[in-house]
mmCIF file of N, CA and C in Angstrom:
data_model
loop_
_atom_site.group_PDB
_atom_site.id
_atom_site.type_symbol
_atom_site.label_atom_id
_atom_site.label_comp_id
_atom_site.label_asym_id
_atom_site.label_seq_id
_atom_site.Cartn_x
_atom_site.Cartn_y
_atom_site.Cartn_z
ATOM 1 N N MET A 132 60.011 -71.788 16.686
ATOM 2 C CA MET A 132 59.199 -71.018 17.257
ATOM 3 C C MET A 132 58.009 -70.709 16.472
ATOM 4 N N ALA A 133 57.027 -71.436 17.107
ATOM 5 C CA ALA A 133 55.809 -71.627 16.569
ATOM 6 C C ALA A 133 55.029 -70.105 15.975
ATOM 7 N N SER A 134 54.167 -70.284 15.117
ATOM 8 C CA SER A 134 53.905 -69.244 14.325
ATOM 9 C C SER A 134 52.322 -68.616 14.849
ATOM 10 N N GLU A 135 51.833 -69.242 15.639
ATOM 11 C CA GLU A 135 50.798 -68.506 16.082
ATOM 12 C C GLU A 135 50.901 -67.376 16.731
ATOM 13 N N LYS A 136 49.531 -66.530 16.793
ATOM 14 C CA LYS A 136 49.661 -65.199 17.307
ATOM 15 C C LYS A 136 49.954 -65.005 18.460
ATOM 16 N N ARG A 137 50.802 -64.347 19.288
ATOM 17 C CA ARG A 137 50.777 -64.289 20.758
ATOM 18 C C ARG A 137 50.105 -62.697 20.836
ATOM 19 N N PRO A 138 49.641 -62.717 22.313
ATOM 20 C CA PRO A 138 48.787 -61.486 22.676
ATOM 21 C C PRO A 138 49.875 -60.512 22.952
ATOM 22 N N THR A 139 49.801 -59.501 22.551
ATOM 23 C CA THR A 139 50.472 -58.171 22.673
ATOM 24 C C THR A 139 49.472 -57.185 23.799
ATOM 25 N N ASP A 140 50.551 -55.919 24.187
ATOM 26 C CA ASP A 140 49.933 -54.832 24.975
ATOM 27 C C ASP A 140 48.650 -54.380 24.452
ATOM 28 N N VAL A 141 48.460 -54.088 22.955
ATOM 29 C CA VAL A 141 47.843 -53.576 21.920
ATOM 30 C C VAL A 141 46.412 -54.762 22.121
ATOM 31 N N ASP A 142 46.707 -55.884 21.828
ATOM 32 C CA ASP A 142 45.705 -56.824 21.481
ATOM 33 C C ASP A 142 45.018 -57.310 22.981
ATOM 34 N N THR A 143 45.307 -56.568 24.059
ATOM 35 C CA THR A 143 44.692 -57.379 25.431
ATOM 36 C C THR A 143 44.182 -55.883 26.069
ATOM 37 N N GLY A 144 45.071 -54.719 25.790
ATOM 38 C CA GLY A 144 44.540 -53.577 26.519
ATOM 39 C C GLY A 144 44.873 -53.488 28.065
ATOM 40 N N LYS A 145 45.967 -54.487 28.152
ATOM 41 C CA LYS A 145 46.859 -54.615 29.542
ATOM 42 C C LYS A 145 48.047 -54.554 29.284
ATOM 43 N N VAL A 146 48.714 -54.487 30.240
ATOM 44 C CA VAL A 146 50.219 -54.459 30.232
ATOM 45 C C VAL A 146 50.332 -56.141 30.856
ATOM 46 N N LEU A 147 51.408 -56.506 30.073
ATOM 47 C CA LEU A 147 51.552 -57.779 30.143
ATOM 48 C C LEU A 147 52.466 -58.294 31.269
ATOM 49 N N LEU A 148 52.764 -58.957 32.209
ATOM 50 C CA LEU A 148 53.242 -59.328 33.313
ATOM 51 C C LEU A 148 54.397 -60.768 33.055
ATOM 52 N N THR A 149 53.659 -61.509 31.812
ATOM 53 C CA THR A 149 54.562 -62.628 31.502
ATOM 54 C C THR A 149 55.135 -62.355 29.995
ATOM 55 N N ASP A 150 56.128 -62.952 29.909
ATOM 56 C CA ASP A 150 56.492 -62.804 28.203
ATOM 57 C C ASP A 150 56.061 -63.900 27.228
ATOM 58 N N PRO A 151 55.087 -63.550 26.452
ATOM 59 C CA PRO A 151 54.791 -64.265 25.717
ATOM 60 C C PRO A 151 55.649 -64.509 24.412
ATOM 61 N N PHE A 152 56.527 -63.748 23.956
ATOM 62 C CA PHE A 152 57.668 -63.561 22.896
ATOM 63 C C PHE A 152 58.592 -64.384 23.101
ATOM 64 N N SER A 153 59.337 -64.620 24.007
ATOM 65 C CA SER A 153 60.248 -65.582 24.261
ATOM 66 C C SER A 153 60.301 -67.276 23.238
ATOM 67 N N PRO A 154 61.013 -67.278 23.008
ATOM 68 C CA PRO A 154 60.775 -68.641 22.160
ATOM 69 C C PRO A 154 61.559 -69.679 23.393
ATOM 70 N N HIS A 155 62.144 -69.425 24.028
ATOM 71 C CA HIS A 155 62.977 -70.309 25.272
ATOM 72 C C HIS A 155 62.413 -70.003 26.353
ATOM 73 N N ARG A 156 61.426 -68.971 26.936
ATOM 74 C CA ARG A 156 61.043 -68.816 28.181
ATOM 75 C C ARG A 156 59.741 -68.199 28.055
ATOM 76 N N PRO A 157 58.547 -69.146 27.436
ATOM 77 C CA PRO A 157 57.260 -68.339 27.382
ATOM 78 C C PRO A 157 56.710 -68.600 28.754
ATOM 79 N N GLY A 158 55.963 -67.435 29.052
ATOM 80 C CA GLY A 158 55.180 -67.302 30.037
ATOM 81 C C GLY A 158 56.285 -67.200 31.779
ATOM 82 N N GLN A 159 57.124 -66.930 31.389
ATOM 83 C CA GLN A 159 57.795 -66.497 32.385
ATOM 84 C C GLN A 159 57.726 -65.041 33.102
ATOM 85 N N SER A 160 57.846 -64.920 34.133
ATOM 86 C CA SER A 160 57.804 -63.619 34.678
ATOM 87 C C SER A 160 58.501 -62.472 33.795
ATOM 88 N N TRP A 161 57.848 -61.135 33.819
ATOM 89 C CA TRP A 161 58.670 -60.188 32.829
ATOM 90 C C TRP A 161 58.482 -59.176 33.693
ATOM 91 N N ILE A 162 59.085 -58.146 33.530
ATOM 92 C CA ILE A 162 58.799 -56.828 34.143
ATOM 93 C C ILE A 162 59.238 -56.059 32.823
ATOM 94 N N ASP A 163 57.937 -54.945 32.814
ATOM 95 C CA ASP A 163 57.872 -54.532 31.420
ATOM 96 C C ASP A 163 58.429 -52.898 31.978
ATOM 97 N N HIS A 164 59.283 -52.523 31.648
ATOM 98 C CA HIS A 164 59.926 -51.184 32.005
ATOM 99 C C HIS A 164 59.253 -50.008 31.573
ATOM 100 N N GLY A 165 58.679 -50.073 30.976
ATOM 101 C CA GLY A 165 57.836 -48.904 29.632
ATOM 102 C C GLY A 165 56.462 -48.957 29.897
ATOM 103 N N TRP A 166 55.865 -49.838 31.022
ATOM 104 C CA TRP A 166 54.335 -49.856 31.575
ATOM 105 C C TRP A 166 53.611 -48.504 31.661
ATOM 106 N N LEU A 167 54.579 -47.284 32.176
ATOM 107 C CA LEU A 167 53.766 -45.962 32.311
ATOM 108 C C LEU A 167 53.364 -45.229 31.080
ATOM 109 N N VAL A 168 54.329 -45.476 30.164
ATOM 110 C CA VAL A 168 54.146 -44.935 28.733
ATOM 111 C C VAL A 168 53.146 -45.606 27.660
ATOM 112 N N GLN A 169 52.977 -47.145 27.697
ATOM 113 C CA GLN A 169 52.041 -47.757 27.378
ATOM 114 C C GLN A 169 50.461 -47.234 27.696
ATOM 115 N N VAL A 170 50.751 -47.419 29.215
ATOM 116 C CA VAL A 170 49.289 -46.869 29.657
ATOM 117 C C VAL A 170 48.763 -45.600 29.009
ATOM 118 N N MET A 171 49.842 -45.061 29.013
ATOM 119 C CA MET A 171 49.410 -43.295 28.266
ATOM 120 C C MET A 171 49.038 -43.382 27.371
ATOM 121 N N LEU A 172 49.812 -44.416 26.194
ATOM 122 C CA LEU A 172 49.563 -44.637 25.228
ATOM 123 C C LEU A 172 48.142 -45.120 24.480
ATOM 124 N N TRP A 173 47.739 -45.891 25.182
ATOM 125 C CA TRP A 173 46.355 -47.221 25.019
ATOM 126 C C TRP A 173 45.176 -46.411 24.728
ATOM 127 N N PRO A 174 44.934 -45.095 25.472
ATOM 128 C CA PRO A 174 43.652 -44.404 25.412
ATOM 129 C C PRO A 174 43.786 -43.593 23.693
ATOM 130 N N ILE A 175 45.217 -43.378 23.917
ATOM 131 C CA ILE A 175 45.083 -42.301 22.417
ATOM 132 C C ILE A 175 45.006 -43.266 21.272
ATOM 133 N N TYR A 176 45.594 -44.356 21.288
ATOM 134 C CA TYR A 176 45.494 -45.438 20.308
ATOM 135 C C TYR A 176 44.248 -46.006 20.171
ATOM 136 N N ARG A 177 43.087 -46.473 21.224
ATOM 137 C CA ARG A 177 41.729 -47.030 21.050
ATOM 138 C C ARG A 177 40.942 -45.511 20.680
ATOM 139 N N ALA A 178 41.449 -44.272 20.716
ATOM 140 C CA ALA A 178 40.677 -43.119 20.330
ATOM 141 C C ALA A 178 40.959 -42.675 18.809
ATOM 142 N N THR A 179 42.138 -42.817 18.453
ATOM 143 C CA THR A 179 42.823 -42.510 17.259
ATOM 144 C C THR A 179 43.503 -43.497 16.103
ATOM 145 N N GLY A 180 43.808 -44.765 16.674
ATOM 146 C CA GLY A 180 44.375 -45.717 15.849
ATOM 147 C C GLY A 180 45.824 -45.431 15.546
ATOM 148 N N LEU A 181 46.600 -45.963 14.876
ATOM 149 C CA LEU A 181 47.896 -45.667 14.295
ATOM 150 C C LEU A 181 48.427 -44.208 14.353
ATOM 151 N N ALA A 182 47.041 -43.537 13.325
ATOM 152 C CA ALA A 182 47.529 -42.496 12.963
ATOM 153 C C ALA A 182 47.408 -41.286 14.181
ATOM 154 N N GLY A 183 47.028 -41.567 15.300
ATOM 155 C CA GLY A 183 47.230 -40.669 16.503
ATOM 156 C C GLY A 183 48.330 -41.033 17.207
ATOM 157 N N LEU A 184 49.159 -42.270 16.844
ATOM 158 C CA LEU A 184 50.204 -42.563 17.455
ATOM 159 C C LEU A 184 51.638 -41.798 16.689
ATOM 160 N N ALA A 185 51.179 -42.382 15.616
ATOM 161 C CA ALA A 185 52.259 -41.105 14.535
ATOM 162 C C ALA A 185 52.336 -39.867 14.840
ATOM 163 N N LEU A 186 50.986 -39.114 15.065
ATOM 164 C CA LEU A 186 50.996 -37.791 15.288
ATOM 165 C C LEU A 186 51.572 -37.484 16.677
ATOM 166 N N LEU A 187 51.082 -38.215 17.771
ATOM 167 C CA LEU A 187 52.191 -37.854 19.010
ATOM 168 C C LEU A 187 53.273 -38.345 18.755
ATOM 169 N N LEU A 188 53.636 -39.147 18.107
ATOM 170 C CA LEU A 188 55.277 -39.358 18.096
ATOM 171 C C LEU A 188 55.984 -38.039 17.243
ATOM 172 N N ALA A 189 55.362 -37.714 16.062
ATOM 173 C CA ALA A 189 55.683 -36.271 15.404
ATOM 174 C C ALA A 189 55.745 -35.203 16.597
ATOM 175 N N ALA A 190 54.828 -35.065 17.372
ATOM 176 C CA ALA A 190 54.563 -33.959 18.204
ATOM 177 C C ALA A 190 56.021 -34.092 19.403
ATOM 178 N N ILE A 191 56.123 -34.948 19.952
ATOM 179 C CA ILE A 191 56.833 -35.880 20.651
ATOM 180 C C ILE A 191 58.812 -35.155 20.066
ATOM 181 N N VAL A 192 58.756 -35.517 18.879
ATOM 182 C CA VAL A 192 60.086 -35.859 18.251
ATOM 183 C C VAL A 192 60.159 -33.827 18.128
ATOM 184 N N THR A 193 59.030 -33.224 17.459
ATOM 185 C CA THR A 193 59.018 -31.577 17.352
ATOM 186 C C THR A 193 59.206 -30.879 18.415
ATOM 187 N N ALA A 194 58.811 -31.706 20.027
ATOM 188 C CA ALA A 194 59.009 -30.994 21.121
ATOM 189 C C ALA A 194 60.405 -30.831 21.499
ATOM 190 N N ALA A 195 61.214 -32.207 21.529
ATOM 191 C CA ALA A 195 62.157 -32.385 21.945
ATOM 192 C C ALA A 195 63.449 -31.615 20.985
ATOM 193 N N PHE A 196 63.424 -31.424 19.703
ATOM 194 C CA PHE A 196 64.134 -30.551 19.210
ATOM 195 C C PHE A 196 63.717 -29.073 18.991
ATOM 196 N N ALA A 197 62.754 -28.551 19.655
ATOM 197 C CA ALA A 197 62.408 -27.238 19.930
ATOM 198 C C ALA A 197 62.851 -26.990 20.859
ATOM 199 N N LEU A 198 63.323 -27.786 21.965
ATOM 200 C CA LEU A 198 63.983 -27.644 23.055
ATOM 201 C C LEU A 198 65.458 -27.589 22.924
ATOM 202 N N VAL A 199 65.857 -28.421 22.077
ATOM 203 C CA VAL A 199 66.863 -28.195 21.706
ATOM 204 C C VAL A 199 67.827 -26.843 20.907
ATOM 205 N N TYR A 200 66.829 -26.811 19.976
ATOM 206 C CA TYR A 200 66.795 -25.326 19.265
ATOM 207 C C TYR A 200 66.887 -24.418 20.337
ATOM 208 N N ARG A 201 66.142 -24.297 21.143
ATOM 209 C CA ARG A 201 65.981 -22.958 21.952
ATOM 210 C C ARG A 201 67.461 -22.612 22.793
ATOM 211 N N GLN A 202 68.168 -23.751 22.818
ATOM 212 C CA GLN A 202 69.658 -24.015 23.808
ATOM 213 C C GLN A 202 70.584 -23.320 22.909
ATOM 214 N N CYS A 203 70.590 -23.163 21.633
ATOM 215 C CA CYS A 203 71.543 -22.887 20.769
ATOM 216 C C CYS A 203 71.744 -21.620 21.032
ATOM 217 N N GLU A 204 72.968 -20.851 21.150
ATOM 218 C CA GLU A 204 73.396 -19.508 20.768
ATOM 219 C C GLU A 204 73.794 -19.209 19.602
ATOM 220 N N GLY A 205 73.664 -17.832 19.664
ATOM 221 C CA GLY A 205 74.255 -17.310 18.117
ATOM 222 C C GLY A 205 73.340 -17.018 16.933
ATOM 223 N N ARG A 206 74.004 -17.723 15.840
ATOM 224 C CA ARG A 206 73.258 -17.566 14.818
ATOM 225 C C ARG A 206 72.056 -18.886 14.428
ATOM 226 N N PRO A 207 70.965 -18.067 14.233
ATOM 227 C CA PRO A 207 69.697 -19.140 14.268
ATOM 228 C C PRO A 207 69.696 -19.928 12.964
ATOM 229 N N PHE A 208 70.537 -19.469 12.125
ATOM 230 C CA PHE A 208 70.434 -20.589 10.618
ATOM 231 C C PHE A 208 71.519 -21.310 10.813
ATOM 232 N N VAL A 209 72.567 -21.678 11.576
ATOM 233 C CA VAL A 209 73.630 -22.215 12.362
ATOM 234 C C VAL A 209 72.966 -22.834 13.151
ATOM 235 N N ALA A 210 71.869 -22.890 14.165
ATOM 236 C CA ALA A 210 71.680 -23.690 15.124
ATOM 237 C C ALA A 210 70.429 -24.311 14.505
ATOM 238 N N ALA A 211 69.836 -23.830 13.296
ATOM 239 C CA ALA A 211 68.603 -24.840 13.066
ATOM 240 C C ALA A 211 69.367 -25.779 11.748
ATOM 241 N N PHE A 212 70.420 -25.330 11.515
ATOM 242 C CA PHE A 212 71.001 -26.342 10.632
ATOM 243 C C PHE A 212 71.564 -27.918 11.266
ATOM 244 N N ALA A 213 72.357 -27.268 12.454
ATOM 245 C CA ALA A 213 72.933 -28.204 13.531
ATOM 246 C C ALA A 213 71.598 -28.981 14.068
ATOM 247 N N ALA A 214 70.320 -28.578 13.898
ATOM 248 C CA ALA A 214 69.336 -29.308 15.239
ATOM 249 C C ALA A 214 68.908 -30.172 13.989
ATOM 250 N N LEU A 215 68.666 -29.465 12.606
ATOM 251 C CA LEU A 215 68.575 -30.811 11.420
ATOM 252 C C LEU A 215 69.106 -31.735 11.160
ATOM 253 N N LEU A 216 70.582 -31.832 11.314
ATOM 254 C CA LEU A 216 71.550 -32.886 11.279
ATOM 255 C C LEU A 216 71.254 -33.742 12.660
ATOM 256 N N ALA A 217 71.094 -33.292 13.435
ATOM 257 C CA ALA A 217 70.802 -33.696 14.769
ATOM 258 C C ALA A 217 69.508 -34.729 14.645
ATOM 259 N N ALA A 218 68.553 -34.162 14.027
ATOM 260 C CA ALA A 218 67.212 -34.826 14.008
ATOM 261 C C ALA A 218 67.618 -35.568 12.684
ATOM 262 N N ILE A 219 67.972 -35.914 11.998
ATOM 263 C CA ILE A 219 68.228 -36.801 10.864
ATOM 264 C C ILE A 219 69.282 -38.008 11.592
ATOM 265 N N ALA A 220 70.319 -37.197 12.318
ATOM 266 C CA ALA A 220 71.254 -38.792 12.820
ATOM 267 C C ALA A 220 70.043 -39.621 14.043
ATOM 268 N N SER A 221 69.491 -38.867 14.583
ATOM 269 C CA SER A 221 68.512 -39.607 15.556
ATOM 270 C C SER A 221 67.295 -40.170 15.067
ATOM 271 N N SER A 222 66.803 -39.740 13.762
ATOM 272 C CA SER A 222 65.756 -40.254 13.327
ATOM 273 C C SER A 222 65.923 -41.936 13.132
ATOM 274 N N VAL A 223 66.611 -42.467 13.069
ATOM 275 C CA VAL A 223 66.225 -44.063 12.937
ATOM 276 C C VAL A 223 65.877 -44.435 14.820
ATOM 277 N N ILE A 224 65.863 -43.601 15.381
ATOM 278 C CA ILE A 224 65.146 -44.056 17.153
ATOM 279 C C ILE A 224 63.970 -43.998 17.125
ATOM 280 N N TRP A 225 63.010 -43.237 15.913
ATOM 281 C CA TRP A 225 62.029 -42.816 16.353
ATOM 282 C C TRP A 225 60.928 -43.605 15.746
ATOM 283 N N ALA A 226 60.264 -44.392 16.986
ATOM 284 C CA ALA A 226 59.368 -44.736 16.778
ATOM 285 C C ALA A 226 58.306 -44.788 18.178
ATOM 286 N N VAL A 227 57.139 -45.200 18.112
ATOM 287 C CA VAL A 227 55.962 -45.318 19.068
ATOM 288 C C VAL A 227 56.230 -46.329 20.110
ATOM 289 N N ARG A 228 57.360 -45.980 20.836
ATOM 290 C CA ARG A 228 58.092 -46.941 22.152
ATOM 291 C C ARG A 228 58.073 -45.805 23.116
ATOM 292 N N PRO A 229 57.953 -46.625 24.398
ATOM 293 C CA PRO A 229 58.482 -45.935 25.406
ATOM 294 C C PRO A 229 59.850 -45.166 25.158
ATOM 295 N N GLN A 230 60.665 -45.625 24.694
ATOM 296 C CA GLN A 230 62.229 -45.169 24.760
ATOM 297 C C GLN A 230 62.116 -43.708 23.863
ATOM 298 N N ILE A 231 60.833 -43.388 23.264
ATOM 299 C CA ILE A 231 60.986 -41.991 22.696
ATOM 300 C C ILE A 231 60.594 -41.123 24.077
ATOM 301 N N VAL A 232 60.166 -41.355 24.885
ATOM 302 C CA VAL A 232 59.910 -40.629 25.913
ATOM 303 C C VAL A 232 61.003 -40.157 26.724
ATOM 304 N N SER A 233 62.106 -41.164 26.810
ATOM 305 C CA SER A 233 63.524 -40.988 27.169
ATOM 306 C C SER A 233 64.141 -39.748 26.452
ATOM 307 N N PHE A 234 64.020 -39.567 24.879
ATOM 308 C CA PHE A 234 64.361 -38.778 23.572
ATOM 309 C C PHE A 234 63.723 -37.327 24.540
ATOM 310 N N LEU A 235 62.334 -37.547 24.697
ATOM 311 C CA LEU A 235 61.870 -35.909 25.100
ATOM 312 C C LEU A 235 62.385 -35.372 26.346
ATOM 313 N N LEU A 236 62.449 -36.504 27.248
ATOM 314 C CA LEU A 236 62.869 -36.186 28.908
ATOM 315 C C LEU A 236 64.151 -35.815 28.914
ATOM 316 N N ALA A 237 65.224 -36.560 28.058
ATOM 317 C CA ALA A 237 66.702 -35.891 27.791
ATOM 318 C C ALA A 237 66.649 -34.432 27.395
ATOM 319 N N ALA A 238 65.765 -34.128 26.680
ATOM 320 C CA ALA A 238 65.506 -32.914 26.129
ATOM 321 C C ALA A 238 65.120 -31.535 27.024
ATOM 322 N N ILE A 239 64.276 -32.280 27.742
ATOM 323 C CA ILE A 239 63.762 -31.310 29.273
ATOM 324 C C ILE A 239 64.547 -30.906 30.278
ATOM 325 N N ILE A 240 65.367 -32.257 30.478
ATOM 326 C CA ILE A 240 66.291 -32.188 31.565
ATOM 327 C C ILE A 240 67.669 -31.040 30.895
ATOM 328 N N ALA A 241 67.930 -31.415 29.642
ATOM 329 C CA ALA A 241 69.017 -30.559 29.300
ATOM 330 C C ALA A 241 68.402 -29.035 29.180
ATOM 331 N N TYR A 242 67.230 -28.661 28.761
ATOM 332 C CA TYR A 242 66.719 -27.316 28.596
ATOM 333 C C TYR A 242 66.833 -26.660 30.108
ATOM 334 N N LEU A 243 66.157 -27.597 31.076
ATOM 335 C CA LEU A 243 65.943 -26.941 32.195
ATOM 336 C C LEU A 243 67.760 -26.612 32.612
ATOM 337 N N LEU A 244 68.367 -27.506 32.582
ATOM 338 C CA LEU A 244 69.700 -27.313 33.241
ATOM 339 C C LEU A 244 70.415 -25.940 32.318
ATOM 340 N N ASP A 245 70.212 -25.638 31.193
ATOM 341 C CA ASP A 245 70.664 -24.722 30.396
ATOM 342 C C ASP A 245 69.855 -23.499 30.532
ATOM 343 N N ALA A 246 68.476 -23.488 31.080
ATOM 344 C CA ALA A 246 67.892 -22.104 31.559
ATOM 345 C C ALA A 246 68.590 -21.664 33.046
ATOM 346 N N TYR A 247 68.798 -22.923 33.561
ATOM 347 C CA TYR A 247 69.487 -22.386 35.193
ATOM 348 C C TYR A 247 70.843 -21.690 34.714
ATOM 349 N N ARG A 248 71.645 -22.053 34.153
ATOM 350 C CA ARG A 248 73.063 -22.094 33.612
ATOM 351 C C ARG A 248 72.917 -20.665 33.467
ATOM 352 N N ARG A 249 71.774 -20.286 32.283
ATOM 353 C CA ARG A 249 71.742 -18.705 31.605
ATOM 354 C C ARG A 249 71.384 -17.751 32.726
ATOM 355 N N THR A 250 70.514 -18.048 33.550
ATOM 356 C CA THR A 250 69.895 -16.990 34.540
ATOM 357 C C THR A 250 69.982 -17.135 35.806
ATOM 358 N N GLY A 251 70.524 -18.368 36.548
ATOM 359 C CA GLY A 251 71.343 -18.705 37.756
ATOM 360 C C GLY A 251 69.711 -18.851 38.644
ATOM 361 N N ASN A 252 68.671 -18.672 38.212
ATOM 362 C CA ASN A 252 67.632 -18.654 38.696
ATOM 363 C C ASN A 252 67.260 -20.314 39.208
ATOM 364 N N VAL A 253 67.221 -20.526 40.287
ATOM 365 C CA VAL A 253 67.260 -21.827 41.116
ATOM 366 C C VAL A 253 65.909 -22.108 40.894
ATOM 367 N N ARG A 254 65.085 -21.468 40.488
ATOM 368 C CA ARG A 254 63.415 -22.407 40.424
ATOM 369 C C ARG A 254 63.371 -22.942 38.804
ATOM 370 N N ARG A 255 64.430 -22.916 38.028
ATOM 371 C CA ARG A 255 64.567 -23.627 36.744
ATOM 372 C C ARG A 255 64.801 -25.198 37.072
ATOM 373 N N LEU A 256 65.510 -25.323 38.174
ATOM 374 C CA LEU A 256 65.676 -27.217 38.528
ATOM 375 C C LEU A 256 64.664 -27.659 39.375
ATOM 376 N N TRP A 257 63.737 -26.999 39.886
ATOM 377 C CA TRP A 257 62.586 -27.713 40.508
ATOM 378 C C TRP A 257 61.922 -28.633 39.993
ATOM 379 N N PRO A 258 61.745 -28.875 38.958
ATOM 380 C CA PRO A 258 61.155 -29.808 37.867
ATOM 381 C C PRO A 258 62.177 -31.252 37.984
ATOM 382 N N ILE A 259 63.215 -30.751 37.982
ATOM 383 C CA ILE A 259 64.234 -31.961 37.888
ATOM 384 C C ILE A 259 63.610 -33.206 38.471
ATOM 385 N N PRO A 260 64.023 -33.102 39.950
ATOM 386 C CA PRO A 260 63.289 -34.037 40.627
ATOM 387 C C PRO A 260 62.289 -35.000 40.049
ATOM 388 N N VAL A 261 61.302 -34.216 39.973
ATOM 389 C CA VAL A 261 60.189 -35.072 39.264
ATOM 390 C C VAL A 261 60.111 -35.756 38.285
ATOM 391 N N VAL A 262 60.966 -35.189 36.949
ATOM 392 C CA VAL A 262 60.809 -35.790 35.923
ATOM 393 C C VAL A 262 62.015 -36.913 36.177
ATOM 394 N N MET A 263 63.098 -36.989 36.964
ATOM 395 C CA MET A 263 63.910 -38.168 37.605
ATOM 396 C C MET A 263 62.857 -39.245 38.082
ATOM 397 N N VAL A 264 62.002 -38.826 38.971
ATOM 398 C CA VAL A 264 61.026 -39.713 39.587
ATOM 399 C C VAL A 264 60.193 -40.857 38.790
ATOM 400 N N LEU A 265 59.750 -39.690 37.672
ATOM 401 C CA LEU A 265 58.617 -40.436 36.666
ATOM 402 C C LEU A 265 59.766 -41.196 35.709
ATOM 403 N N TRP A 266 60.688 -40.815 35.369
ATOM 404 C CA TRP A 266 61.494 -41.618 34.170
ATOM 405 C C TRP A 266 61.716 -42.798 34.586
ATOM 406 N N PRO A 267 62.163 -43.545 35.100
ATOM 407 C CA PRO A 267 62.600 -45.041 35.273
ATOM 408 C C PRO A 267 61.307 -45.632 35.333
ATOM 409 N N THR A 268 60.075 -45.247 35.495
ATOM 410 C CA THR A 268 58.608 -45.963 35.538
ATOM 411 C C THR A 268 58.075 -45.859 34.049
ATOM 412 N N ALA A 269 58.658 -44.624 33.507
ATOM 413 C CA ALA A 269 58.018 -44.620 31.747
ATOM 414 C C ALA A 269 58.734 -44.780 31.221
ATOM 415 N N THR A 270 59.989 -45.627 31.402
ATOM 416 C CA THR A 270 60.771 -46.049 29.946
ATOM 417 C C THR A 270 62.421 -46.415 30.762
ATOM 418 N N PRO A 271 63.001 -47.413 30.253
ATOM 419 C CA PRO A 271 64.263 -47.904 30.776
ATOM 420 C C PRO A 271 65.122 -47.001 30.707
ATOM 421 N N GLY A 272 65.271 -45.960 29.499
ATOM 422 C CA GLY A 272 66.122 -45.143 29.155
ATOM 423 C C GLY A 272 67.058 -44.519 30.414
ATOM 424 N N LEU A 273 66.634 -44.335 31.315
ATOM 425 C CA LEU A 273 67.731 -43.939 32.805
ATOM 426 C C LEU A 273 68.016 -44.927 33.278
ATOM 427 N N SER A 274 67.150 -46.131 33.690
ATOM 428 C CA SER A 274 67.606 -47.217 34.411
ATOM 429 C C SER A 274 68.285 -48.290 34.125
ATOM 430 N N SER A 275 68.662 -48.389 32.433
ATOM 431 C CA SER A 275 68.846 -49.396 32.089
ATOM 432 C C SER A 275 70.614 -49.450 32.066
ATOM 433 N N PRO A 276 71.348 -50.434 32.265
ATOM 434 C CA PRO A 276 72.972 -50.535 32.484
ATOM 435 C C PRO A 276 73.475 -49.984 31.030
#
């Protein structure tokens, strides 16, 4: 593989339509499944750099686990310990990549379903179709085989 620097989304500020990374098929058309998240991350990166992206990542992970914790019934210390163990186990996937949005969206869907289960209020289910429409355009986490 050649050692020259190849353009990335961050370098160009555009969503790439061809694959500059493949050593076997460079320049072939490429479907960027995470384009929507990348479009949202670009202005944050331009304004704050990597530090801003790191803070955003921390906020997304914190929000996801706050939703998970809120679903736990019973003793709060046991729930906090279980959420902490889950955070440790899932920390290997924490990265500023489109997949982290799947992490948050899964927590949102679980929270909405749990809220419906607890209250029986059908209005808790209305955001789910909106999330399900946005999810495949944001990250391949829902649509990947």
